GROMACS .gro file of C-alpha atoms in nm:
model
  104
    1MET     CA    1  -0.004  -0.001   0.001
    2TYR     CA    2   0.277   0.253   0.108
    3SER     CA    3   0.505   0.167  -0.198
    4PHE     CA    4   0.186   0.253  -0.440
    5LEU     CA    5   0.135   0.548  -0.273
    6PHE     CA    6   0.532   0.638  -0.299
    7TYR     CA    7   0.560   0.595  -0.677
    8PHE     CA    8   0.187   0.742  -0.731
    9LEU     CA    9   0.357   1.095  -0.582
   10LEU     CA   10   0.677   1.018  -0.732
   11GLU     CA   11   0.482   1.045  -1.027
   12VAL     CA   12   0.303   1.347  -0.943
   13PHE     CA   13   0.553   1.537  -0.846
   14GLY     CA   14   0.752   1.458  -1.124
   15LEU     CA   15   0.476   1.571  -1.370
   16MET     CA   16   0.460   1.910  -1.195
   17PHE     CA   17   0.846   1.933  -1.212
   18LEU     CA   18   0.818   1.880  -1.581
   19ILE     CA   19   0.529   2.131  -1.646
   20LEU     CA   20   0.683   2.367  -1.424
   21SER     CA   21   1.012   2.316  -1.640
   22PHE     CA   22   0.801   2.357  -1.953
   23ALA     CA   23   0.630   2.700  -1.817
   24VAL     CA   24   0.969   2.874  -1.723
   25ILE     CA   25   1.151   2.771  -2.059
   26SER     CA   26   0.827   2.877  -2.240
   27ILE     CA   27   0.874   3.219  -2.022
   28TYR     CA   28   1.198   3.292  -2.118
   29ILE     CA   29   1.127   3.212  -2.480
   30LEU     CA   30   0.859   3.476  -2.491
   31LEU     CA   31   1.111   3.712  -2.316
   32MET     CA   32   1.341   3.656  -2.558
   33ILE     CA   33   1.146   3.715  -2.845
   34LEU     CA   34   0.961   4.024  -2.724
   35SER     CA   35   1.327   4.144  -2.643
   36ALA     CA   36   1.458   4.080  -3.016
   37LEU     CA   37   1.143   4.289  -3.172
   38GLU     CA   38   1.239   4.577  -2.915
   39MET     CA   39   1.615   4.553  -3.009
   40ARG     CA   40   1.475   4.540  -3.392
   41ASP     CA   41   1.276   4.897  -3.318
   42TYR     CA   42   1.534   5.032  -3.140
   43LEU     CA   43   1.791   4.976  -3.408
   44ARG     CA   44   1.542   5.072  -3.674
   45LYS     CA   45   1.460   5.434  -3.473
   46ASN     CA   46   1.859   5.488  -3.433
   47ARG     CA   47   1.983   5.393  -3.738
   48PHE     CA   48   2.053   5.760  -3.861
   49ALA     CA   49   2.208   5.875  -3.550
   50ASP     CA   50   2.596   5.939  -3.556
   51TYR     CA   51   2.688   5.901  -3.181
   52GLY     CA   52   3.061   5.926  -3.275
   53ASP     CA   53   3.019   6.285  -3.401
   54ILE     CA   54   2.752   6.365  -3.102
   55ILE     CA   55   3.040   6.261  -2.861
   56THR     CA   56   3.300   6.472  -3.015
   57SER     CA   57   3.095   6.793  -3.085
   58PRO     CA   58   3.267   7.089  -2.953
   59ILE     CA   59   2.943   7.163  -2.766
   60ALA     CA   60   2.921   6.844  -2.605
   61PRO     CA   61   2.957   6.883  -2.235
   62GLY     CA   62   3.306   6.771  -2.069
   63VAL     CA   63   3.307   6.494  -1.833
   64SER     CA   64   3.539   6.388  -1.527
   65ILE     CA   65   3.618   6.053  -1.435
   66LEU     CA   66   3.719   6.013  -1.059
   67ALA     CA   67   3.909   5.682  -1.037
   68PRO     CA   68   3.964   5.564  -0.697
   69ALA     CA   69   4.334   5.393  -0.628
   70PHE     CA   70   4.393   5.168  -0.310
   71ASN     CA   71   4.699   4.966  -0.292
   72GLU     CA   72   4.742   4.996  -0.698
   73GLY     CA   73   5.058   5.063  -0.735
   74MET     CA   74   5.145   4.772  -0.991
   75THR     CA   75   4.850   4.828  -1.177
   76ILE     CA   76   4.769   5.216  -1.176
   77VAL     CA   77   4.958   5.293  -1.519
   78GLN     CA   78   4.739   5.033  -1.704
   79ASN     CA   79   4.454   5.188  -1.545
   80ALA     CA   80   4.517   5.551  -1.647
   81GLN     CA   81   4.623   5.408  -1.955
   82SER     CA   82   4.272   5.285  -2.014
   83LEU     CA   83   4.088   5.556  -1.882
   84LEU     CA   84   4.271   5.823  -2.082
   85SER     CA   85   4.221   5.596  -2.455
   86LEU     CA   86   3.822   5.684  -2.407
   87HIS     CA   87   3.656   5.812  -2.717
   88TYR     CA   88   3.516   6.120  -2.579
   89GLY     CA   89   3.580   6.466  -2.671
   90LYS     CA   90   3.619   6.674  -2.356
   91PHE     CA   91   3.727   6.448  -2.054
   92GLU     CA   92   3.957   6.478  -1.757
   93VAL     CA   93   4.085   6.174  -1.556
   94ILE     CA   94   4.144   6.244  -1.160
   95ILE     CA   95   4.288   5.950  -0.994
   96ILE     CA   96   4.258   5.951  -0.631
   97ASN     CA   97   4.520   5.778  -0.388
   98ASP     CA   98   4.266   5.642  -0.109
   99GLY     CA   99   4.525   5.620   0.145
  100SER     CA  100   4.733   5.295   0.001
  101LYS     CA  101   5.026   5.210   0.181
  102ASN     CA  102   5.245   5.102  -0.116
  103ILE     CA  103   5.501   5.369  -0.234
  104ARG     CA  104   5.526   5.270  -0.598
   0.00000   0.00000   0.00000
């Protein structure tokens, strides 16, 4: 009697898990389709905008980049070069020493 009940409950829970899995997968597929449609509309609307010209325009506002550096003596040069390689018209990079103990 108990073995029948055990296997019956096992089948019921297995079926519920299967239905729940299919529901989650179908929701993810629906979200993927809706996001693809939204991306298509976004790209269609912004096809003629050249953001490179907008960013390098002389009337674009300037940007200050604050980079905290705590014990980054070994990598600070690479970090600063990475920040200086941005493709923006007017920007400044300010590296702040957060009280690090290294000498370099």
